[in-house]
GROMACS .gro file of C-alpha atoms in nm:
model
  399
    1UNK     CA    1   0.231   0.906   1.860
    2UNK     CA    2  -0.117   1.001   1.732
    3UNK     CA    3  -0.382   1.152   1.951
    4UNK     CA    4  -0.606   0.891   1.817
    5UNK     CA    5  -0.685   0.655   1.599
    6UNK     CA    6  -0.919   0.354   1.441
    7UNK     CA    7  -0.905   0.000   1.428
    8UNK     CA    8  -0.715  -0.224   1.226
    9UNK     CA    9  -1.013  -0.260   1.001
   10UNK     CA   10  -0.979  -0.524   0.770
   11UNK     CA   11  -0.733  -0.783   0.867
   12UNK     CA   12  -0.921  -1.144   0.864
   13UNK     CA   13  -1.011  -1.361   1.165
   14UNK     CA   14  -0.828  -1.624   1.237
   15UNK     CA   15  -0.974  -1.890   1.436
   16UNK     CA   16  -1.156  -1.761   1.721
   17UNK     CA   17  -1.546  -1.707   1.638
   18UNK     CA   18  -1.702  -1.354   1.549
   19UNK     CA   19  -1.895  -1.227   1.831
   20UNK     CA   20  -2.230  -1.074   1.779
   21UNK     CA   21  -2.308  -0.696   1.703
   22UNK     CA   22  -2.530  -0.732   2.053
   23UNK     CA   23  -2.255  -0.826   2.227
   24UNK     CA   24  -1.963  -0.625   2.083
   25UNK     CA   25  -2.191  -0.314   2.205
   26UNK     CA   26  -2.218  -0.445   2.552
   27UNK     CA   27  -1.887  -0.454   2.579
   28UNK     CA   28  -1.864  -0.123   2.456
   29UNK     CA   29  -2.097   0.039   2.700
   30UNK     CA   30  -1.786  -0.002   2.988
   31UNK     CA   31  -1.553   0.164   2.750
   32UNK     CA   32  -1.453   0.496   2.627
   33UNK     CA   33  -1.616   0.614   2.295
   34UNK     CA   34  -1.419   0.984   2.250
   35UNK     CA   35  -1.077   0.789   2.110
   36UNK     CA   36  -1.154   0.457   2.007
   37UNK     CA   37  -0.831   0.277   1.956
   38UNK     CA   38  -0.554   0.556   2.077
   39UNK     CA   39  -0.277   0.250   2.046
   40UNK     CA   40  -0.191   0.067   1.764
   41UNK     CA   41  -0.296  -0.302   1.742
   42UNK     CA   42  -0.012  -0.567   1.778
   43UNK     CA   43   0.130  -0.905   1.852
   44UNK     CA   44   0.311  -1.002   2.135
   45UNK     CA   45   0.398  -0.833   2.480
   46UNK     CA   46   0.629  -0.590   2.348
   47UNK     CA   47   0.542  -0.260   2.257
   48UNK     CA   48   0.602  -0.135   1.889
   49UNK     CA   49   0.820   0.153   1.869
   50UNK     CA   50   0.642   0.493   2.036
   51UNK     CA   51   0.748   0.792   1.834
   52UNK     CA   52   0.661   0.725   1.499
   53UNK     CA   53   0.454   1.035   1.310
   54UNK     CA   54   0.343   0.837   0.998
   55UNK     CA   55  -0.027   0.848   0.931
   56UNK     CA   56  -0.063   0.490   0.899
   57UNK     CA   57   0.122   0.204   0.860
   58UNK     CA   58   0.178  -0.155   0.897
   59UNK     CA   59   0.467  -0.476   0.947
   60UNK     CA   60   0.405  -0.825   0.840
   61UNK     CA   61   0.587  -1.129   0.796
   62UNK     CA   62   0.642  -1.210   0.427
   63UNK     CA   63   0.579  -1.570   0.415
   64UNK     CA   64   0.302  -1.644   0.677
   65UNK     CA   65   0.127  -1.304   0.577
   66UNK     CA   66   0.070  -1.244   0.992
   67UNK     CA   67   0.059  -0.905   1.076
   68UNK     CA   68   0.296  -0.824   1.368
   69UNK     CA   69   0.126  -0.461   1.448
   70UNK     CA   70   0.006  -0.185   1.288
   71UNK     CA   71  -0.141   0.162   1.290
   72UNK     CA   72  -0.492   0.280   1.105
   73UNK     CA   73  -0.391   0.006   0.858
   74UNK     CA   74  -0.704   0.096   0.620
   75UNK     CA   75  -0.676   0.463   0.647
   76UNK     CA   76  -0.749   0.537   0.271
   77UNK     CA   77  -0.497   0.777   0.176
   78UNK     CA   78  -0.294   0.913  -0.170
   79UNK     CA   79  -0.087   0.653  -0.183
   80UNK     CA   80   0.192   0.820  -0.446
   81UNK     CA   81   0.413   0.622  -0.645
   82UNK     CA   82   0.421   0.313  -0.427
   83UNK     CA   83   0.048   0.223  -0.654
   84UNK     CA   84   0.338   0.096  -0.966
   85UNK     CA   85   0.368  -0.185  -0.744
   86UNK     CA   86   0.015  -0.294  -0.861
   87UNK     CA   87   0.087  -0.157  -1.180
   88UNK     CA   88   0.376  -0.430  -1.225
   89UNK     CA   89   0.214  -0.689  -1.022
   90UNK     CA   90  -0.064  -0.678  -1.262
   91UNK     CA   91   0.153  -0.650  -1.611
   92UNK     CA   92   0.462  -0.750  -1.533
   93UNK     CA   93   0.373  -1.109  -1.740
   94UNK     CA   94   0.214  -0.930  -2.010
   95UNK     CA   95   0.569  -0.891  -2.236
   96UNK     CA   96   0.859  -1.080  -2.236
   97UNK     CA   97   1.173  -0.884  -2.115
   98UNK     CA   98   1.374  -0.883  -2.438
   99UNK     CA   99   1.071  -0.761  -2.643
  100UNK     CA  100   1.156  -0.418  -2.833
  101UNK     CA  101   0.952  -0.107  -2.873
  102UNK     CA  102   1.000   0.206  -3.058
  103UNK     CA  103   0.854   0.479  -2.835
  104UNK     CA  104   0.638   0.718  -3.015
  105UNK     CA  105   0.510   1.136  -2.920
  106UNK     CA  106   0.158   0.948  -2.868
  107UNK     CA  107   0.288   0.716  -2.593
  108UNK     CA  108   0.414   1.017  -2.413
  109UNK     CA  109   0.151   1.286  -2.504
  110UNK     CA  110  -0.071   1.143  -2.145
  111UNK     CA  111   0.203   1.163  -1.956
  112UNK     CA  112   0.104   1.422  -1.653
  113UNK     CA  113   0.274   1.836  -1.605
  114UNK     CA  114   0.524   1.778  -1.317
  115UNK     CA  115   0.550   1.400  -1.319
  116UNK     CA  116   0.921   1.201  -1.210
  117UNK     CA  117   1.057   1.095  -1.530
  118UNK     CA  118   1.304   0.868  -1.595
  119UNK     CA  119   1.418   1.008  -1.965
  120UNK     CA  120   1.198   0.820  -2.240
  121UNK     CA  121   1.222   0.959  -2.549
  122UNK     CA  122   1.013   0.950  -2.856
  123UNK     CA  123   1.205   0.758  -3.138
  124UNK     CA  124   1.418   0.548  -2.921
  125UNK     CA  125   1.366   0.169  -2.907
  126UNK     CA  126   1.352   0.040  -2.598
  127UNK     CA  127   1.370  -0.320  -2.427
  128UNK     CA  128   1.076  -0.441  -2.164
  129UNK     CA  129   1.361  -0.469  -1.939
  130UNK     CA  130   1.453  -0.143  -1.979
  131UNK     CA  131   1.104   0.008  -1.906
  132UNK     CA  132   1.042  -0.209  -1.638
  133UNK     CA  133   1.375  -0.045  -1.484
  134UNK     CA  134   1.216   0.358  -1.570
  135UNK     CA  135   0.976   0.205  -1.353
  136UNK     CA  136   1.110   0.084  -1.073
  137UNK     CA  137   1.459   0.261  -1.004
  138UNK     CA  138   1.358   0.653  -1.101
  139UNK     CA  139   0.952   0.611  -1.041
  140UNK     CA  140   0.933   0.708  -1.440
  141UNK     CA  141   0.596   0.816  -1.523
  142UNK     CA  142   0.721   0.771  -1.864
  143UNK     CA  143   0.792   0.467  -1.840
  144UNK     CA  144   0.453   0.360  -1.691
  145UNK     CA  145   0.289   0.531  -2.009
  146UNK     CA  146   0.431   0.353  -2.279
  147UNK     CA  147   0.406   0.019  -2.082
  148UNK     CA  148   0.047   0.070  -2.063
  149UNK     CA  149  -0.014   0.211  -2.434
  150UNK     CA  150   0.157  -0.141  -2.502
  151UNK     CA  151  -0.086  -0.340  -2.295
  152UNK     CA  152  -0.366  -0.181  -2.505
  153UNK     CA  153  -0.409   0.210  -2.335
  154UNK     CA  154  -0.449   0.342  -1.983
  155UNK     CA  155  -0.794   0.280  -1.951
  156UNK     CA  156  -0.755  -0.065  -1.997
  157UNK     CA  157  -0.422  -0.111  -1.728
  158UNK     CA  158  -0.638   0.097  -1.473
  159UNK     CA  159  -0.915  -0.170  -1.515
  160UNK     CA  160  -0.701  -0.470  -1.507
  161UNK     CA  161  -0.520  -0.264  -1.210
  162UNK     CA  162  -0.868  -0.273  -1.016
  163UNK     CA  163  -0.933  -0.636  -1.123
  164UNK     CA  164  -0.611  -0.749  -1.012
  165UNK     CA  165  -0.683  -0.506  -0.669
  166UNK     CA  166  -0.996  -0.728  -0.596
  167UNK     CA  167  -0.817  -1.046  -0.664
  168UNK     CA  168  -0.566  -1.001  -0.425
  169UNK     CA  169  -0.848  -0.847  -0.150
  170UNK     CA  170  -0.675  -0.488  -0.158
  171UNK     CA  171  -1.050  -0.355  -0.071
  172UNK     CA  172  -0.916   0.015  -0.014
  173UNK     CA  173  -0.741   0.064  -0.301
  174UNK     CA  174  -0.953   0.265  -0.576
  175UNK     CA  175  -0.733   0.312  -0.906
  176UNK     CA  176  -0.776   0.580  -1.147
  177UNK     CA  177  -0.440   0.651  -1.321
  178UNK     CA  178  -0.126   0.329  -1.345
  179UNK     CA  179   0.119   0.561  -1.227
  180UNK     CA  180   0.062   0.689  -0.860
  181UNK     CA  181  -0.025   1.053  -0.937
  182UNK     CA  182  -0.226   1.236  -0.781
  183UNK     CA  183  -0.610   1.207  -0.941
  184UNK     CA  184  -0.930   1.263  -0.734
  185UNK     CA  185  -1.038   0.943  -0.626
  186UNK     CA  186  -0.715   0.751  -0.664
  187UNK     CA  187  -0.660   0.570  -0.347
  188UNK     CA  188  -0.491   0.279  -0.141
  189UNK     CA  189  -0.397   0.208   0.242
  190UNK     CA  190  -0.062   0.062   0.434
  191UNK     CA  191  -0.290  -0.235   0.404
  192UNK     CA  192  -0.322  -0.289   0.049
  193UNK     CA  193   0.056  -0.168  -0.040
  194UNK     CA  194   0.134  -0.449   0.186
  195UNK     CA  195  -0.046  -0.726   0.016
  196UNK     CA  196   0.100  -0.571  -0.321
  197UNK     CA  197   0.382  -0.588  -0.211
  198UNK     CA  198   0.389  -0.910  -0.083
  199UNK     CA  199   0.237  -1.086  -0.385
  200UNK     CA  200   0.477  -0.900  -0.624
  201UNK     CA  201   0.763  -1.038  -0.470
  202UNK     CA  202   0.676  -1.380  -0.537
  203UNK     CA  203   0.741  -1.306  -0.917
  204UNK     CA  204   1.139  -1.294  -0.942
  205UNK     CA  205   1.157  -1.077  -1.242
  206UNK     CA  206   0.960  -0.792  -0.983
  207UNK     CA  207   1.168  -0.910  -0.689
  208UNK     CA  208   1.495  -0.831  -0.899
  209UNK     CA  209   1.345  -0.523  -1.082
  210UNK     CA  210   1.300  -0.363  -0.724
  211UNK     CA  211   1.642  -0.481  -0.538
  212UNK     CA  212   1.848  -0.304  -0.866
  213UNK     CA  213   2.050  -0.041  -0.718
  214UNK     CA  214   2.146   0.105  -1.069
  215UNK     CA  215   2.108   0.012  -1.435
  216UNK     CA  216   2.176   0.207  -1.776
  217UNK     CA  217   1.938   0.365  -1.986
  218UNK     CA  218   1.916   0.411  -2.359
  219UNK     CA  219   2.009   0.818  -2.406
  220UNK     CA  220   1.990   0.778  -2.818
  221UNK     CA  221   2.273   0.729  -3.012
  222UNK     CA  222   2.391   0.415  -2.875
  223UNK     CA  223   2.434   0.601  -2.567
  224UNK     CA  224   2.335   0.588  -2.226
  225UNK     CA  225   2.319   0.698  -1.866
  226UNK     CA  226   2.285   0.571  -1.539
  227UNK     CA  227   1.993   0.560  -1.314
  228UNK     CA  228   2.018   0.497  -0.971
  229UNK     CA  229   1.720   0.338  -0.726
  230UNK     CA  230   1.533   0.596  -0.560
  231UNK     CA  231   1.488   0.358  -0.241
  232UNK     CA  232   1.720   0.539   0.005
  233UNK     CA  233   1.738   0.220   0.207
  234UNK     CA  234   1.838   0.000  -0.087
  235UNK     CA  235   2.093   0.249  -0.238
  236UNK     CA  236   2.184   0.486   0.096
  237UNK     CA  237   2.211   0.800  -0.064
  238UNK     CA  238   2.092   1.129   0.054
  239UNK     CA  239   2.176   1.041   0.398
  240UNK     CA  240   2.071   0.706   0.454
  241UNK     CA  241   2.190   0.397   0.556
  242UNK     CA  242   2.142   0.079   0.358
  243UNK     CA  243   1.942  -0.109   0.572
  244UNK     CA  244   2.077  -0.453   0.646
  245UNK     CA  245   1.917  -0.723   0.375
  246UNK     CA  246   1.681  -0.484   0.203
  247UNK     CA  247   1.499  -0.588  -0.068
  248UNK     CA  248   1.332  -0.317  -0.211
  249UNK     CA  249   0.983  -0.212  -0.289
  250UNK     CA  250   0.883   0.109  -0.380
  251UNK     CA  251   0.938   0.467  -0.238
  252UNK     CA  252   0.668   0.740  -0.340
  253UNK     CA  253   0.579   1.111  -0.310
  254UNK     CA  254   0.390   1.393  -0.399
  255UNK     CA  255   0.250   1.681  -0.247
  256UNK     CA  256  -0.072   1.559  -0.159
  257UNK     CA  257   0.003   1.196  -0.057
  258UNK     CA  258   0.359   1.304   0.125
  259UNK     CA  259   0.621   1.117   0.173
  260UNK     CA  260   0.470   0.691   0.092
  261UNK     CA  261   0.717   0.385   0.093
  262UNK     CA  262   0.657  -0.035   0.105
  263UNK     CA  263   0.991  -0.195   0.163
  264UNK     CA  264   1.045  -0.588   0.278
  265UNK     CA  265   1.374  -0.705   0.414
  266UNK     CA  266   1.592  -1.047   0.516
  267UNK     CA  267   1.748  -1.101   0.809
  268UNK     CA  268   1.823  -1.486   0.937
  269UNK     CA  269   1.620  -1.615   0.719
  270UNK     CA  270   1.282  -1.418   0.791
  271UNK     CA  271   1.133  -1.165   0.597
  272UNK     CA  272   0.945  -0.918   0.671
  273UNK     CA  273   0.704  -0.640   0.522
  274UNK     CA  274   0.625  -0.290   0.581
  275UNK     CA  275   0.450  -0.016   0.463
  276UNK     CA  276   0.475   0.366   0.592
  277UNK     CA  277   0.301   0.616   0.519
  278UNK     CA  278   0.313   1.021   0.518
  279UNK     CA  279   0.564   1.056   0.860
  280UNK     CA  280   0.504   1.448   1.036
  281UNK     CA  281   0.848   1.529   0.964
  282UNK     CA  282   1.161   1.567   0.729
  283UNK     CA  283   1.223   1.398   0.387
  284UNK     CA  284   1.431   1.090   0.540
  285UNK     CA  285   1.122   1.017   0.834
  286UNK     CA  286   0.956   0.753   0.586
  287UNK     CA  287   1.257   0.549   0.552
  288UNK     CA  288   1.383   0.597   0.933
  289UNK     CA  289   1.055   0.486   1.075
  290UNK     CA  290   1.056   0.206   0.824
  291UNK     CA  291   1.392   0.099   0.965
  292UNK     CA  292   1.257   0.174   1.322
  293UNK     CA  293   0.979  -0.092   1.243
  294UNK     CA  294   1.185  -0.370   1.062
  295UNK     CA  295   1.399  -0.312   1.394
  296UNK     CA  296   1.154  -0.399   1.601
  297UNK     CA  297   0.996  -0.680   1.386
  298UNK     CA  298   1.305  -0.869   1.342
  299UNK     CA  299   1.379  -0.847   1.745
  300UNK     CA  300   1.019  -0.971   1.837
  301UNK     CA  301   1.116  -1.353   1.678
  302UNK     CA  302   0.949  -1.597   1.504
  303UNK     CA  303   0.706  -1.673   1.793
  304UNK     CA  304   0.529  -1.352   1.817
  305UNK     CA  305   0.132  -1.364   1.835
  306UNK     CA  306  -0.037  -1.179   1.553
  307UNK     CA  307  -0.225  -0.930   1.505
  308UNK     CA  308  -0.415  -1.082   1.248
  309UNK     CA  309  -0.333  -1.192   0.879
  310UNK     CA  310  -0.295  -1.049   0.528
  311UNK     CA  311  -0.589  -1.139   0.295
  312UNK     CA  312  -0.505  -1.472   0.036
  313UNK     CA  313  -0.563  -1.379  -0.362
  314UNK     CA  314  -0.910  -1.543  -0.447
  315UNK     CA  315  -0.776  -1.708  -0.742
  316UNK     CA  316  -0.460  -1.910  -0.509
  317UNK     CA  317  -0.766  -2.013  -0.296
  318UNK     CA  318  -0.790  -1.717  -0.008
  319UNK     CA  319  -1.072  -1.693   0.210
  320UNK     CA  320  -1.306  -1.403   0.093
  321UNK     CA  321  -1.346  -1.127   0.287
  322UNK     CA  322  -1.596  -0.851   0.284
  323UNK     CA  323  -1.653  -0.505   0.274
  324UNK     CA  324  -1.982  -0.496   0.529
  325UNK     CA  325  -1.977  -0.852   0.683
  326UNK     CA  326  -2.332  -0.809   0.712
  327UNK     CA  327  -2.543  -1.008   0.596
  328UNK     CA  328  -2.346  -1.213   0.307
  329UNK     CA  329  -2.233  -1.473   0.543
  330UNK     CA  330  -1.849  -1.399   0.459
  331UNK     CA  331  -1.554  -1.315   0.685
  332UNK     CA  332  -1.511  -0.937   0.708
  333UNK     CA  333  -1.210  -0.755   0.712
  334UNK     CA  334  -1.167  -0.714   1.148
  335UNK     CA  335  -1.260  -0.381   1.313
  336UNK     CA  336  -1.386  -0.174   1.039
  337UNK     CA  337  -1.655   0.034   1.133
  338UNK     CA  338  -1.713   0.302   0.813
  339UNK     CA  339  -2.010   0.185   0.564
  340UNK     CA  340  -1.799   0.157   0.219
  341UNK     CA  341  -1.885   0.392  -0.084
  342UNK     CA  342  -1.879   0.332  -0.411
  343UNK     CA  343  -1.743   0.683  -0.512
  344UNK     CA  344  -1.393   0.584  -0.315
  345UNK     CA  345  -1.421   0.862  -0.054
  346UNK     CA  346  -1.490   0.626   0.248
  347UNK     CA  347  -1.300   0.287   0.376
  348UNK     CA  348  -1.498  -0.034   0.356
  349UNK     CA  349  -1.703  -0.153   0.656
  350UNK     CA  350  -1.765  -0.457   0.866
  351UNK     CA  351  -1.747  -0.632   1.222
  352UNK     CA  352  -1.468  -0.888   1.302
  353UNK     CA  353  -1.222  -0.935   1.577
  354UNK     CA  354  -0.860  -0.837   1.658
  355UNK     CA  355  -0.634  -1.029   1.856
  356UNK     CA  356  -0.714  -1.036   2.260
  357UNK     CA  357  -0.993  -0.938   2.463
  358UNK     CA  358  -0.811  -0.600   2.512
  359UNK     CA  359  -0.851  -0.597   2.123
  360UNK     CA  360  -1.259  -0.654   2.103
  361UNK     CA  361  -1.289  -0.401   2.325
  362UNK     CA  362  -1.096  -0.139   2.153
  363UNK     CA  363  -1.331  -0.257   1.864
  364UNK     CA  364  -1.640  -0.230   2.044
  365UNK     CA  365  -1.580   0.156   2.098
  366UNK     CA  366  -1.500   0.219   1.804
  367UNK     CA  367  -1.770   0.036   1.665
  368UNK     CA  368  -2.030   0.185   1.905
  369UNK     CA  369  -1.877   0.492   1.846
  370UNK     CA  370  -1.868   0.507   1.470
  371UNK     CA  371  -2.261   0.357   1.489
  372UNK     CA  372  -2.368   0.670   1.648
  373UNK     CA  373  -2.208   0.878   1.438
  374UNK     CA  374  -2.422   0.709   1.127
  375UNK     CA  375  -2.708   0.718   1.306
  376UNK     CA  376  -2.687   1.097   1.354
  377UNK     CA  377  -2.582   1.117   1.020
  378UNK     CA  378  -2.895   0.975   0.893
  379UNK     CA  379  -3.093   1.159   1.138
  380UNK     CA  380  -2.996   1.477   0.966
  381UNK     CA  381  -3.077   1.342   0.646
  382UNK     CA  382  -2.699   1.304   0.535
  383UNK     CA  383  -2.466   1.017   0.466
  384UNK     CA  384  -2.246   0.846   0.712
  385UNK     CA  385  -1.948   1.041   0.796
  386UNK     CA  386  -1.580   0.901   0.637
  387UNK     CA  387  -1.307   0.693   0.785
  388UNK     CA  388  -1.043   0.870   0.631
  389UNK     CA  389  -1.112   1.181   0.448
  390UNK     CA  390  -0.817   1.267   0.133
  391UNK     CA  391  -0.819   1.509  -0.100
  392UNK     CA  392  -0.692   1.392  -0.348
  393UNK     CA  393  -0.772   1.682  -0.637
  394UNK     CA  394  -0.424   1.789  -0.624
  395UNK     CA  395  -0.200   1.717  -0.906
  396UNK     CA  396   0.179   1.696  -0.845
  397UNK     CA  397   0.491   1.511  -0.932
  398UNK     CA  398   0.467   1.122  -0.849
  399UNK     CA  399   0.800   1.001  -0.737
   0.00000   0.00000   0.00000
């Protein structure tokens, strides 16, 4: 497991009331402050699994949104290719499926060096259908640029991209390209892919796009080829096993962001949510410690306490939360303790509460902790130091 880690920074109070900044740092004072939060938060009794390498990650229950543990769940980090699941939660209602297009060199020319492609051509005529499947099954970059030129250009899908971000409370996520690929600035956190998602599965035509195994694709000439889904755990190739009643979502990698992946499964009824991301080790790590979690989720029952809860859209009436919770009188995201930035570079801030008294005082060490690191920072005449720092200046393949 990690050496250390932060809090599970901003998953929402639930009922118990928000103690004071006074207090949380007199708890603090009788606690260590040189590894705030060395164990990941979580529900229950039971421990979650201990030898998983991924920088971050998180496991939720689908339909009640409770988070049943996770680890540096707002660590802002490349997220890859598993950012098209904002991409089609945001324009997947934009065109019907059967509409046609005829794709053109300009749709492509934007298209980045290196990128996973799923084979669109200029010239051929495509259905939405079709795209939508470039999209999810092969991670086509292609695909993602001539679905945006059709919803008016890129610049206009990245802003309804952030729009649709805010809506659903995915306050880490910074967007600057539809696709995933790696751009300076372009981030998310196991946090965010969660509520993504979460919410996308709720629309059936994204909750069958991502459980296809395989489909055909146009090849010109009234021919075509077959894709397969790039979701080891959906299609168990490449040494995987099919894990039992997976769903989908979206696998992702690149260079710079490693190895990313949101999946939800089904079993007995329950379903459950989980995003993983950048494991230590080998090529098949994201999807093994994804089926390590889901293990553990499913065996922990209905009845396990939560950690806290994924963040309601604001427009289907969810509680807003905030990026300082100070000051503004809303409910802050629980445990951050970095002051946000508007350039993207840090993780939102704010004071709240995780589960337990164990939990408030893993918060009040880190918060003390991350205080007197801003306070030295502004000492010395400079600006707080990050949460997360990710460079995210490389470009490489999104897949």
């Amino acid at each position: 497991m990690h050496a250390s880690s932060r809090s599970s920074r901003h998953l929402p109070p639930r009922s118990s009331p928000r103690p004071s900044r006074r207090s949380l740092l007199a708890v603090a004072a009788t606690a260590p402050l040189a590894a705030p939060l060395a164990a990941p938060s979580r529900a229950g009794t039971a421990a979650p699994p201990a030898k998983l390498t991924a920088r971050a990650w998180l496991l939720a229950d689908h339909d009640s949104g409770e988070v049943l543990a996770s680890y540096r769940p707002h660590l802002r980090v490349a997220p890859a290719s598993t950012l098209k699941m904002l991409f089609a939660d945001t324009l997947l209602g934009s065109f019907e499926r059967t509409e046609r297009y005829t794709v053109t060199d300009a749709d492509l020319a934007g298209v980045p060096s290196g990128s996973s492609l799923v084979g669109v051509k200029a010239g051929i005529t495509y259905t939405v259908e079709q795209l939508w499947q470039g999209v999810f099954l092969r991670s086509g970059n292609d695909a993602v640029q001539v679905l945006a030129r059709m919803n008016g250009g890129v610049a206009k899908t990245v802003a309804e991209m952030q729009a649709r971000a805010a809506d659903l409370q995915a306050l880490d996520t910074h967007v600057v390209s539809p696709d995933g690929y790696d751009h300076k600035g372009q981030l998310s956190s196991a946090y965010d892919l969660a509520l993504f998602a979460r919410h996308g599965l709720k629309n059936a035509d994204f909750r069958a796009y991502c459980g296809t195994r395989t489909a055909r694709f146009p090849a010109g000439g009234g021919k075509t080829f077959e894709i397969e889904n790039t979701d080891r755990l959906l299609s168990g190739t490449l040494g995987v096993t099919p894990y039992p009643g997976m769903i989908g979502v979206k696998n992702g990698y690149t260079s710079n962001a490693g190895n990313t992946f949101t999946g939800a499964a089904t079993r007995a009824g329950r379903t459950l949510v989980v995003t993983v991301l950048h494991p230590d080790s080998g090529h098949n790590a994201v999807y093994e410690e994804t089926a390590t979690l889901l293990d553990w989720g499913f065996a922990q029952g209905s009845s396990a306490r939560a950690a806290g809860t994924l963040a309601e859209p604001l427009s289907e009436g969810g509680t807003r939360v905030s990026r300082s919770g100070e000051g503004d009188g809303d409910a802050p995201h629980a445990g951050s303790q970095a002051s946000s930035a508007d350039d993207g570079s840090r993780g939102p801030g704010g004071w709240g509460v995780l589960g337990g008294a164990g939990g408030v005082v893993a918060l009040a060490a880190g918060a003390a902790y991350a205080l007197r690191r801003r306070r030295a920072a502004r000492r010395a005449g400079g600006t707080p130091p990050a949460e997360a720092s990710a460079d995210s200046s490389v470009e490489s393949s999104a897949k």
